[in-house]
Coordinates of N, CA and C in Angstrom, one line a residue:
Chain A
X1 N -17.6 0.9 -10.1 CA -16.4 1.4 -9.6 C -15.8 0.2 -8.7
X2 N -14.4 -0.2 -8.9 CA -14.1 -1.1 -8.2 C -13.9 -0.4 -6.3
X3 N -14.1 -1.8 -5.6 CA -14.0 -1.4 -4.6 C -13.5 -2.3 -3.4
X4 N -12.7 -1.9 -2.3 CA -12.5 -2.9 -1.1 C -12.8 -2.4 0.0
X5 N -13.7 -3.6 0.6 CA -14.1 -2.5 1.9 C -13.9 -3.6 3.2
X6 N -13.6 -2.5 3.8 CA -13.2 -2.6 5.5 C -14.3 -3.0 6.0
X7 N -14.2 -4.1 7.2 CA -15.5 -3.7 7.7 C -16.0 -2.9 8.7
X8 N -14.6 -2.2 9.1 CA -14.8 -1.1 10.3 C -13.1 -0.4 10.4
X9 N -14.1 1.1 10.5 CA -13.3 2.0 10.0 C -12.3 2.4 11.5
X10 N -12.9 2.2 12.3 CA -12.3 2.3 14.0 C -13.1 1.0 15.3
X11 N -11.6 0.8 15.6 CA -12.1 -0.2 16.4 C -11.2 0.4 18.2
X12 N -12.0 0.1 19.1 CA -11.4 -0.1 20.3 C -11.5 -1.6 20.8
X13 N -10.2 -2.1 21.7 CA -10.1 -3.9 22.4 C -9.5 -3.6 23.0
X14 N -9.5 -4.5 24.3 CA -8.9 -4.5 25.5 C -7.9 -5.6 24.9
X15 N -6.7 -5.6 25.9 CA -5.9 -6.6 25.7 C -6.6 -7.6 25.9
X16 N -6.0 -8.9 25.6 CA -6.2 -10.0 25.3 C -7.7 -11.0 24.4
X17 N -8.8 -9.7 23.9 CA -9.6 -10.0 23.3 C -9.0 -10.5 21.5
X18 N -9.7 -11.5 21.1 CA -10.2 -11.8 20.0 C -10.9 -10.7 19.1
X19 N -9.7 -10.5 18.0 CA -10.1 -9.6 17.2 C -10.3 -9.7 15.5
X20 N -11.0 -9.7 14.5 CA -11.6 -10.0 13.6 C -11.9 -8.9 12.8
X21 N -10.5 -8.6 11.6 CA -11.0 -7.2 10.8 C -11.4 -8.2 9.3
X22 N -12.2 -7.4 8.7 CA -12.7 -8.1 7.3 C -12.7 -7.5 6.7
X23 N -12.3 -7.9 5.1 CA -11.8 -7.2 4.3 C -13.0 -8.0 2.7
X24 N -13.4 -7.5 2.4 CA -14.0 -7.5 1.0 C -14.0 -7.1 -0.5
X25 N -13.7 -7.6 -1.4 CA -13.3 -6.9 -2.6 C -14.7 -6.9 -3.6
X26 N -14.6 -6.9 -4.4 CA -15.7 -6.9 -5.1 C -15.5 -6.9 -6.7
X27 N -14.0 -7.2 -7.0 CA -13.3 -7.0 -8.6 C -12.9 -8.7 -8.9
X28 N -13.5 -9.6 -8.4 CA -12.6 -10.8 -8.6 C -11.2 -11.1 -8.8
X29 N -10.5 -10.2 -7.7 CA -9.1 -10.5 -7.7 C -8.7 -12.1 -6.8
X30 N -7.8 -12.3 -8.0 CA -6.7 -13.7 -7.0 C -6.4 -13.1 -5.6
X31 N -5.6 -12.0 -5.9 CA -4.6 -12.1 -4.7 C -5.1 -11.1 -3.5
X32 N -4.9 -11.3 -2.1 CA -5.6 -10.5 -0.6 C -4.2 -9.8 -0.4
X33 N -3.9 -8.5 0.7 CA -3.1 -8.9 1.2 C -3.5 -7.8 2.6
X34 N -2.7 -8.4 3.4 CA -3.1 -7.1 4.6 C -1.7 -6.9 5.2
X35 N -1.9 -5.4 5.2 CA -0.4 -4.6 6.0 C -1.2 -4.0 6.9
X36 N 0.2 -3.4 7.8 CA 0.0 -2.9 9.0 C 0.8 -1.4 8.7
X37 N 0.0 -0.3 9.3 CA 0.7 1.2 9.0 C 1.2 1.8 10.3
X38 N 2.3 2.2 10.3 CA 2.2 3.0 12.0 C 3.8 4.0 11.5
X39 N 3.5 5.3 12.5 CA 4.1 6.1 12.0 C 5.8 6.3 11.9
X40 N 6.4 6.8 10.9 CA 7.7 5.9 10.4 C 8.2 5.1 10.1
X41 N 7.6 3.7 10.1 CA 7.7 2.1 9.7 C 7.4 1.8 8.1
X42 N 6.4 3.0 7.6 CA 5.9 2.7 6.5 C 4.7 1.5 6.6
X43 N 4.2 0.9 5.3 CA 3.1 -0.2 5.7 C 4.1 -1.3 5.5
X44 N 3.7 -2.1 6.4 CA 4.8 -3.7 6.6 C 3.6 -4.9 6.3
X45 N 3.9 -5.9 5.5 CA 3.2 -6.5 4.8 C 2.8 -7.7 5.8
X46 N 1.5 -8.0 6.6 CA 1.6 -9.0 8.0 C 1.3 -10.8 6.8
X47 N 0.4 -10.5 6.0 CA 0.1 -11.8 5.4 C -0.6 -11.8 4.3
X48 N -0.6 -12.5 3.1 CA -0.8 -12.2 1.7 C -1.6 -13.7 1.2
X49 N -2.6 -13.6 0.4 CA -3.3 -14.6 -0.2 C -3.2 -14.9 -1.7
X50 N -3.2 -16.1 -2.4 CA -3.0 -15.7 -3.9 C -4.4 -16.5 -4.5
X51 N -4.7 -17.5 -3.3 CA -6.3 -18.0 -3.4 C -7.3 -18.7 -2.9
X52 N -8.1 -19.3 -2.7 CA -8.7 -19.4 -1.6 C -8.1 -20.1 -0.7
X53 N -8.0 -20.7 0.5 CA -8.1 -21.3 1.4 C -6.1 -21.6 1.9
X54 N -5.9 -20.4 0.8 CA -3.9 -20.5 0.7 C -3.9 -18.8 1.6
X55 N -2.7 -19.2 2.2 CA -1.9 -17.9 2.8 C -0.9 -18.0 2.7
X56 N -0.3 -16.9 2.5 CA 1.4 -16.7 2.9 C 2.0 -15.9 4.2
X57 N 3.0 -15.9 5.0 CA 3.2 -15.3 6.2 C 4.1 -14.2 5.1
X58 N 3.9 -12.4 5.3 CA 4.6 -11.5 4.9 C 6.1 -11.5 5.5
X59 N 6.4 -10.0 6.0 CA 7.3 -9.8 7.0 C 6.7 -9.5 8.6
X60 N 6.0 -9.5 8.5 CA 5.4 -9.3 10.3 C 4.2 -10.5 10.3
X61 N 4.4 -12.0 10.2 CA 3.1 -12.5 10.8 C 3.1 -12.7 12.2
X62 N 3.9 -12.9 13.2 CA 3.9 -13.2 14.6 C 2.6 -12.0 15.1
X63 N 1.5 -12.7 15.8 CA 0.8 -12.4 16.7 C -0.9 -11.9 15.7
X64 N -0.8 -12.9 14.5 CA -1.7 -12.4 13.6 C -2.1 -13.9 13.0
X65 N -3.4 -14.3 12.6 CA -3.6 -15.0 11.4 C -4.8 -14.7 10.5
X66 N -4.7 -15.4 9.4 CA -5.7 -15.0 8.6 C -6.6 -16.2 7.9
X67 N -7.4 -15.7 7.1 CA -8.6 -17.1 6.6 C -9.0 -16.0 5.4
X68 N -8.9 -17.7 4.5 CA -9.9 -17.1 3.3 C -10.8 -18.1 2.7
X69 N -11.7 -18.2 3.1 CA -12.3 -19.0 2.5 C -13.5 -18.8 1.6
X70 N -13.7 -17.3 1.3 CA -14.1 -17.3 -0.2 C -13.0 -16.4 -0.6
X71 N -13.4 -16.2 -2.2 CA -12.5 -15.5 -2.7 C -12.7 -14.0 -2.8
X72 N -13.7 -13.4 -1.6 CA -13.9 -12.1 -2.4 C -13.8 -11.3 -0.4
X73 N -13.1 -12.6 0.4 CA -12.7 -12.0 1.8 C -11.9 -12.4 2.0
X74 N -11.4 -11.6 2.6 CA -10.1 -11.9 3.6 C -10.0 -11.7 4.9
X75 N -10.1 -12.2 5.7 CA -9.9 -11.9 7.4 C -9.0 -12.1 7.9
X76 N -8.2 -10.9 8.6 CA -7.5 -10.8 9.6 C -7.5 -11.2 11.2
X77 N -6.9 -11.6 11.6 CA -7.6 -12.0 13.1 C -5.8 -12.4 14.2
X78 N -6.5 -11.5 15.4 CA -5.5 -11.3 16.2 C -6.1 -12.1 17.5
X79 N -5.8 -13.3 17.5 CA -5.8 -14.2 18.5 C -6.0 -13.7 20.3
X80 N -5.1 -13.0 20.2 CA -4.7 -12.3 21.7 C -4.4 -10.6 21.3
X81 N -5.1 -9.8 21.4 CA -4.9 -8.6 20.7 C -3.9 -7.8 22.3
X82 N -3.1 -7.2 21.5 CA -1.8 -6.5 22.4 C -1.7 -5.3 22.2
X83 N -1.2 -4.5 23.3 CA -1.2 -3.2 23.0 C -0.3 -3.1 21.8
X84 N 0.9 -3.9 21.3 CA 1.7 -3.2 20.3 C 1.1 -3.8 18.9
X85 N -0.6 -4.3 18.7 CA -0.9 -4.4 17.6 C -1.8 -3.5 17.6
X86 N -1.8 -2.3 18.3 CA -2.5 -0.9 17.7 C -1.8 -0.2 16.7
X87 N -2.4 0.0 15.9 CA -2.2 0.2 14.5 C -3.6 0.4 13.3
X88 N -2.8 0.9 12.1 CA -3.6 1.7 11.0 C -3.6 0.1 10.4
X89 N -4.4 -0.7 10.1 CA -4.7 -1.8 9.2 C -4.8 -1.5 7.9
X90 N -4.4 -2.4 6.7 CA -4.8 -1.5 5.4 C -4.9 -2.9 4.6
X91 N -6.2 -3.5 3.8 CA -6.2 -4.5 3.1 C -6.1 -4.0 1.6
X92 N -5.8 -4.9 1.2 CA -5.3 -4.5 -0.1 C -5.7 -5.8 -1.2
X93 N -6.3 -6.0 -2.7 CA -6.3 -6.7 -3.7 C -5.6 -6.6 -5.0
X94 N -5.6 -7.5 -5.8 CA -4.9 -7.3 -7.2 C -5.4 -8.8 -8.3
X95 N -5.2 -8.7 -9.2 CA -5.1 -9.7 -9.8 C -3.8 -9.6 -9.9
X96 N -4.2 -11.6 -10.0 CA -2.8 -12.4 -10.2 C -2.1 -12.2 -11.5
X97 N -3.4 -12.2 -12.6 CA -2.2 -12.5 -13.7 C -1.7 -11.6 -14.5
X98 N -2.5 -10.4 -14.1 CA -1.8 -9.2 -14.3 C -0.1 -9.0 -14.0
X99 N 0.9 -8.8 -14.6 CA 2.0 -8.9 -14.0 C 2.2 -7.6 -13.5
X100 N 1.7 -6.6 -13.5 CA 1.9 -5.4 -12.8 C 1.7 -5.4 -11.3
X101 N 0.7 -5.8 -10.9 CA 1.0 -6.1 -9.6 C 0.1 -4.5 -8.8
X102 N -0.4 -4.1 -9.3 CA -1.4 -2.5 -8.8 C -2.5 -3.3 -7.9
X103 N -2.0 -2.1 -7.0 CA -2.7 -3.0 -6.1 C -4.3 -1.7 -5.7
X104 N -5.3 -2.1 -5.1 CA -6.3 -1.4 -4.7 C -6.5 -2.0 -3.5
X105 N -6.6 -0.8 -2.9 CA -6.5 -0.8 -1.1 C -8.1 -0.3 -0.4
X106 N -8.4 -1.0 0.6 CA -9.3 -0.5 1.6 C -9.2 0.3 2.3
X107 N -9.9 1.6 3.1 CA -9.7 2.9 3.8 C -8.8 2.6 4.8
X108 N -8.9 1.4 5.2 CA -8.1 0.9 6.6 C -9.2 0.8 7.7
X109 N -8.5 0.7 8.7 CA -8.9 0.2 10.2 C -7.8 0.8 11.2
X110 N -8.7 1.3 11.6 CA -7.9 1.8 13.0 C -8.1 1.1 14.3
X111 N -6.9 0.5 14.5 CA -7.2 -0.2 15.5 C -6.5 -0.2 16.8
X112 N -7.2 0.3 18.1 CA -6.2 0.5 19.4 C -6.5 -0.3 20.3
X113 N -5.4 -1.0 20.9 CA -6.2 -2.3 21.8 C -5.0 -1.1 23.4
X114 N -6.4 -1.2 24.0 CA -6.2 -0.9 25.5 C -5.3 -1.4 26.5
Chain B
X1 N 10.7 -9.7 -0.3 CA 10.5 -8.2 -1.0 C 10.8 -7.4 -0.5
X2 N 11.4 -6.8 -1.8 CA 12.3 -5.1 -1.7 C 11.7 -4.2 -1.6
X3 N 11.6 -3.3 -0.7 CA 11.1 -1.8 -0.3 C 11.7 -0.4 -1.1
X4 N 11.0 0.4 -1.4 CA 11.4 1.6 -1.9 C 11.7 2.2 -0.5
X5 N 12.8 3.2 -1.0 CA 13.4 4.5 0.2 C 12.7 5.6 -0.3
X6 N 11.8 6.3 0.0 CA 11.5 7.5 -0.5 C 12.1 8.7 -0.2
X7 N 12.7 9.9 -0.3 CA 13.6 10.8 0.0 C 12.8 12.2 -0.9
X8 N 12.3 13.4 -0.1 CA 12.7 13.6 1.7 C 11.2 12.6 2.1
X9 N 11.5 13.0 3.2 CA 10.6 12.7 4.5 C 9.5 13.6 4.0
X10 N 9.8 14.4 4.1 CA 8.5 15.7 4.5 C 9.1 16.5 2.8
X11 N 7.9 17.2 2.8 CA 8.6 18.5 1.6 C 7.1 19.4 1.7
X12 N 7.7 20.5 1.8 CA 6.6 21.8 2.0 C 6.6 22.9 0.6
X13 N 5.7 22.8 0.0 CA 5.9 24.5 -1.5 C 4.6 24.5 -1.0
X14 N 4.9 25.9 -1.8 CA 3.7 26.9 -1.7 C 2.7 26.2 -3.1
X15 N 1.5 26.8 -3.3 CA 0.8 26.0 -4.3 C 1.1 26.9 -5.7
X16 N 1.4 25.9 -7.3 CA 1.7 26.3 -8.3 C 3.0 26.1 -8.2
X17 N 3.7 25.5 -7.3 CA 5.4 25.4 -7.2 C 4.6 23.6 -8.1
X18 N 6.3 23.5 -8.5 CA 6.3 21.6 -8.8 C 6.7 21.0 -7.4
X19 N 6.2 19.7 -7.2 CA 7.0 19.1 -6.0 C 7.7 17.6 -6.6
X20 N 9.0 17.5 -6.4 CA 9.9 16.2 -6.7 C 10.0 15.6 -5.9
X21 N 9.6 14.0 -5.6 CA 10.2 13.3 -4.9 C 10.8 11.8 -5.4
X22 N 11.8 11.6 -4.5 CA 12.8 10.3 -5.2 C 12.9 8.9 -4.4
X23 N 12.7 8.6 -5.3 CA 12.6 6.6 -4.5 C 13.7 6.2 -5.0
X24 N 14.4 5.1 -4.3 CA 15.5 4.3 -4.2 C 15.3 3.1 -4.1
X25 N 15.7 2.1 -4.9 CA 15.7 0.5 -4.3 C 17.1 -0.1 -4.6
X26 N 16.7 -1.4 -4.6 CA 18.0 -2.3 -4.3 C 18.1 -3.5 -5.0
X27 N 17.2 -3.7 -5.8 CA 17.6 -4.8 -7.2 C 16.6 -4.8 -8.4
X28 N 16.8 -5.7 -9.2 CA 16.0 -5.5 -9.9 C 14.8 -5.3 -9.8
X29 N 13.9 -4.7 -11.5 CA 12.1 -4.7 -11.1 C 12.1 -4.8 -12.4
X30 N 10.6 -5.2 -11.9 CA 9.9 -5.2 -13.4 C 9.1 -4.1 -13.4
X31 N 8.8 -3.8 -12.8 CA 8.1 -2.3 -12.8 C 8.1 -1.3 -11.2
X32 N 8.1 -0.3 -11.3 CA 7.7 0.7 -10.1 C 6.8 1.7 -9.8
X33 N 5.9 1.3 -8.7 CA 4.6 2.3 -9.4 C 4.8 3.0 -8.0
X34 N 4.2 4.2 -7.9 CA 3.8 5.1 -6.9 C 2.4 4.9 -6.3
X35 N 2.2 5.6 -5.4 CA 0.7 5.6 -4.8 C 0.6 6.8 -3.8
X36 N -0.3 7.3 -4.0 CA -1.1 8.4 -2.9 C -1.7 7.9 -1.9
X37 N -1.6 8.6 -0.9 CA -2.6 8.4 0.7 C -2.8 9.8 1.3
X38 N -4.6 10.0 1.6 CA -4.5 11.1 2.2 C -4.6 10.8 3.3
X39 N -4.4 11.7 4.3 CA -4.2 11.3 5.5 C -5.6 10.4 6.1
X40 N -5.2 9.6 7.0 CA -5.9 8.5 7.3 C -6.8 7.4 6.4
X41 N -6.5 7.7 5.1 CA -7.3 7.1 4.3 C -6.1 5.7 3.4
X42 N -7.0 5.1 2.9 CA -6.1 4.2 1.7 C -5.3 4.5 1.0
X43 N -4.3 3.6 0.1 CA -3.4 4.2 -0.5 C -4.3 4.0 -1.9
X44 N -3.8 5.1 -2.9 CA -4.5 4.9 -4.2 C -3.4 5.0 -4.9
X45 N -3.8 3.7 -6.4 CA -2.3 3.9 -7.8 C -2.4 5.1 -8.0
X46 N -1.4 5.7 -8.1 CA -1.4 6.6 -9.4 C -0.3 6.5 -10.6
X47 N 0.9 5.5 -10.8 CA 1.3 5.6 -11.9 C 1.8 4.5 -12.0
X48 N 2.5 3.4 -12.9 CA 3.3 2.4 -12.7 C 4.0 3.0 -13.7
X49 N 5.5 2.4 -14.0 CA 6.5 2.6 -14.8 C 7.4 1.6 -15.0
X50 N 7.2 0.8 -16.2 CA 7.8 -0.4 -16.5 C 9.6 -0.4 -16.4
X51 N 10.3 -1.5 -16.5 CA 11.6 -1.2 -16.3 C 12.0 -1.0 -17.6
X52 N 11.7 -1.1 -18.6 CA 12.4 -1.1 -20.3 C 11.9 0.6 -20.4
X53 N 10.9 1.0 -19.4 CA 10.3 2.9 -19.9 C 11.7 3.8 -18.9
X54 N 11.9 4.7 -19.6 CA 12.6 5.6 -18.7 C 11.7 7.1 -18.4
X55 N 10.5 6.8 -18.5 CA 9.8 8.2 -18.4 C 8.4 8.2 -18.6
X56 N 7.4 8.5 -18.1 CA 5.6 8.6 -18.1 C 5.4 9.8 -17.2
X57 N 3.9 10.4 -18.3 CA 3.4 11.0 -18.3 C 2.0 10.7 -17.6
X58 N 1.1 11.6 -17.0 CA -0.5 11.1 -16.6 C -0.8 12.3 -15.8
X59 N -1.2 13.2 -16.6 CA -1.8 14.7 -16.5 C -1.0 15.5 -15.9
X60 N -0.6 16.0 -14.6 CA 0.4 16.7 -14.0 C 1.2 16.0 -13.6
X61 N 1.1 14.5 -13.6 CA 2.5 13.9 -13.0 C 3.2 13.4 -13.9
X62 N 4.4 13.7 -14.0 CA 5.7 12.6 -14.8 C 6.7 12.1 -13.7
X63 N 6.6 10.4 -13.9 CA 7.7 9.5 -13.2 C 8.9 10.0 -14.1
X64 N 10.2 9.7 -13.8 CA 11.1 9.1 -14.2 C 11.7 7.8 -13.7
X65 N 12.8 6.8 -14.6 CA 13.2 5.6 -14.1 C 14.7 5.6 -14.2
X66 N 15.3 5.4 -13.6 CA 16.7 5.1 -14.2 C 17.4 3.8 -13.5
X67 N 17.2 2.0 -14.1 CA 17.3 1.5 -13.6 C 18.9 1.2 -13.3
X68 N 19.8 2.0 -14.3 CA 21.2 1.9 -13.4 C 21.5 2.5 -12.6
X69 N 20.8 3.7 -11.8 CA 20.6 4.0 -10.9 C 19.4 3.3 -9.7
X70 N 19.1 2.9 -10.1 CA 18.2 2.0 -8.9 C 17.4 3.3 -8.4
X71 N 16.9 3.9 -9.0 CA 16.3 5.5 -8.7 C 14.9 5.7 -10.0
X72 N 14.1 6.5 -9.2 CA 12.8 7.5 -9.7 C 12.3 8.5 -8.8
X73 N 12.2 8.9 -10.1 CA 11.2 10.3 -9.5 C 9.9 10.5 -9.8
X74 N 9.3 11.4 -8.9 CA 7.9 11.8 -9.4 C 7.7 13.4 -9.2
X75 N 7.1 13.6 -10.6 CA 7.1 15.4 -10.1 C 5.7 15.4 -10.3
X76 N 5.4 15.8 -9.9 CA 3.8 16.8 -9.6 C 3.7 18.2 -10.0
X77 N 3.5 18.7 -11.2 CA 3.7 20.2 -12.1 C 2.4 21.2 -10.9
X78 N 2.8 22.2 -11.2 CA 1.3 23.6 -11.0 C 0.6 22.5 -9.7
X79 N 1.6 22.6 -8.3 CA 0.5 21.7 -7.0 C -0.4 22.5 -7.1
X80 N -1.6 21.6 -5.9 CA -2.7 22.3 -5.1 C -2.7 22.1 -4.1
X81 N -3.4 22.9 -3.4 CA -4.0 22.1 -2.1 C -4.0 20.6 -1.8
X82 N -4.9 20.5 -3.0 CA -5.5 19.3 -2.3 C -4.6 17.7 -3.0
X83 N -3.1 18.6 -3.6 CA -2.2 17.4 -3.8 C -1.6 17.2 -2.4
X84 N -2.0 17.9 -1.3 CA -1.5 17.5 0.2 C -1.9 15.5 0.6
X85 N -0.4 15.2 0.7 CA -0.9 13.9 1.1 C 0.7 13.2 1.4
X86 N 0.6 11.8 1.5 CA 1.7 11.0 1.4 C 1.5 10.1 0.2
X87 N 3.1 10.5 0.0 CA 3.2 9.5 -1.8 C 4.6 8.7 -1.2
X88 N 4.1 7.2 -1.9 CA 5.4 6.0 -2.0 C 5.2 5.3 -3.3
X89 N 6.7 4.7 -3.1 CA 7.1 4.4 -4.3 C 7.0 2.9 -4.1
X90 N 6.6 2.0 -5.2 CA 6.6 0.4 -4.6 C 7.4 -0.3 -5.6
X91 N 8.5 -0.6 -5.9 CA 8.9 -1.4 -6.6 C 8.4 -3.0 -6.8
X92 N 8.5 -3.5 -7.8 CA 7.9 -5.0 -8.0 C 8.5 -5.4 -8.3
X93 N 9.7 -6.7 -7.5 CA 10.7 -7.5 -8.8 C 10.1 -8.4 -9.2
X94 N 11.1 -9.5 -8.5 CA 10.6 -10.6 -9.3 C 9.0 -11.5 -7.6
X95 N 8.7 -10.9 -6.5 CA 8.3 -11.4 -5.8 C 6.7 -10.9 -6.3
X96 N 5.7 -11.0 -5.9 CA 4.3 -10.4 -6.4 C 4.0 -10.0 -5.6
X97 N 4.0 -9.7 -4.6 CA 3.6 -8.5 -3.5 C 4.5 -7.7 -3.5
X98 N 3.6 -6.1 -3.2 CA 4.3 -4.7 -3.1 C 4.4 -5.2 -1.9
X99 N 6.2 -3.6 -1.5 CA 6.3 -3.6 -0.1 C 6.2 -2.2 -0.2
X100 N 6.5 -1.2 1.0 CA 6.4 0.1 0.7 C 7.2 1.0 2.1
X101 N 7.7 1.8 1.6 CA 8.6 2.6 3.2 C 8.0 3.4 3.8
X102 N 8.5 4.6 3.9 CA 7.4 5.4 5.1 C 7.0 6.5 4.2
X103 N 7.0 6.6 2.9 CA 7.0 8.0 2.3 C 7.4 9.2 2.6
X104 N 7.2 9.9 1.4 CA 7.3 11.6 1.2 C 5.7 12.3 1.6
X105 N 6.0 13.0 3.1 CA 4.7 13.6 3.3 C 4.9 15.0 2.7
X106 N 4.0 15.4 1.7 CA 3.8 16.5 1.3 C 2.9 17.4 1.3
X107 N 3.2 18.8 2.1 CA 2.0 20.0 1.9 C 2.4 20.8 1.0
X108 N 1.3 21.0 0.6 CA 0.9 22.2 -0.6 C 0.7 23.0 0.2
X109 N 1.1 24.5 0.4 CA 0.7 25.9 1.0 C -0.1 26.4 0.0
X110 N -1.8 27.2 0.6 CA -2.4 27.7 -0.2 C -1.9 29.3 -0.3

C-alpha cells in the first residue's frame, strides 16, 4: 500500500524555536509538496519539489524553508516558528510523469507554536 | 495556479439522500479531480476527470465536467454516515501542482 508519512502527528513550540516537520514517501515519486491547512483558507501550497536537492517557493513561502536531499523526504522547517505558523501541515507526493497530477497526502501535522 | 471554488460551504441530508456539490475555476485544465478529508486527517483522491470527459462514474460517485462552463459536480448517490467529511475540487492546468479552496463540509444525518 502506497504511503506518506508525517513524522509527527502533533507538535507543540514556543515562539522563536527551530522547527523541523518530515515528510516521507515510500512510492518513488518525483515530486514533494507541502501545504498549510487552517480554517476557511483552504490548503495553501508553502513549497513544492520536483527533485532532489530542487525547490520551488508555492504561494505562501515567507517564514518557511525546505530541503530535499533524498528523494523519498521532504523537510519542512520553520526557522523562527511564530504564533501565525500554527497550523494543520499536510505533505503531499505524486509522480512527475504522470500527467494527472493525483496527488497522495500524509495525515498531516498539527502544529501550535506558543 | 488556479484554485477551485467549491459551493456550498457546508451541506447537511439525512442518510440515503444524494449529496451535490459544485466546483468552479477560472481557466483552462487538463483535468479536475476531487478529494476527501476526514476530519483532521489527509486528503485522499477519489476521482479525476479529464477535460475531453464530460462525465465519470466510480461506485456511488459521478463527477460531471462542463468546461464551457468552467464548472463540476460531484454527486454522492444513497449517503452514509461515514461519507461525513470535507470534499474539494483541484483543477490541474497547465502548472503541475494542485491548489485547493476551502471545501464543501458535508454531514450525513444518521
Amino acid at each position: 500500500d502506497v504511503k506518506v508519512t508525517q513524522s509527527s502527528r502533533y507538535l507543540v513550540k514556543r515562539t522563536g524555536e527551530k522547527v523541523f516537520l518530515e515528510c516521507v514517501q515510500d512510492m518513488d515519486h518525483e515530486n514533494m509538496f507541502w501545504y498549510r491547512q487552517d480554517p476557511g483558507l483552504g490548503l495553501r501550497l508553502i513549497y513544492f519539489s520536483y527533485d532532489v536537492k530542487m525547490k520551488e517557493k508555492g504561494d505562501i513561502p515567507e517564514g518557511y524553508s525546505v530541503s530535499r536531499e533524498k528523494k523519498e523526504r521532504f523537510s519542512l522547517i520553520l526557522e523562527s516558528a511564530s504564533t501565525n505558523q500554527t497550523s494543520m501541515y499536510l505533505c503531499a507526493s505524486s509522480f512527475q510523469t504522470r500527467v494527472s497530477g493525483e496527488l497522495f497526502f500524509g495525515e498531516g501535522s498539527r502544529l501550535t507554536v506558543l | 495556479s488556479q484554485q477551485g471554488e467549491e459551493d456550498p460551504q457546508a451541506l447537511s441530508i439525512q442518510e440515503g439522500e444524494n449529496a451535490t456539490m459544485n466546483c468552479s475555476y477560472k481557466t483552462s485544465i487538463n483535468n479536475l479531480q476531487w478529494y476527501r478529508q476526514n476530519s483532521g486527517r489527509g486528503l485522499v483522491h477519489l476521482i479525476l476527470i479529464r477535460s475531453n470527459e464530460r462525465e465519470k462514474h466510480s461506485g456511488r460517485l459521478r463527477v460531471t465536467l462542463d468546461t464551457s462552463k468552467k464548472s463540476s459536480s460531484l454527486l454522492i448517490t444513497a449517503s452514509r454516515a461515514a461519507d461525513t467529511a470535507s470534499y474539494f475540487c483541484a483543477p490541474l492546468g497547465s502548472a503541475r501542482q494542485l491548489t485547493f479552496g476551502s471545501g464543501t463540509q458535508l454531514t450525513v444525518l444518521p
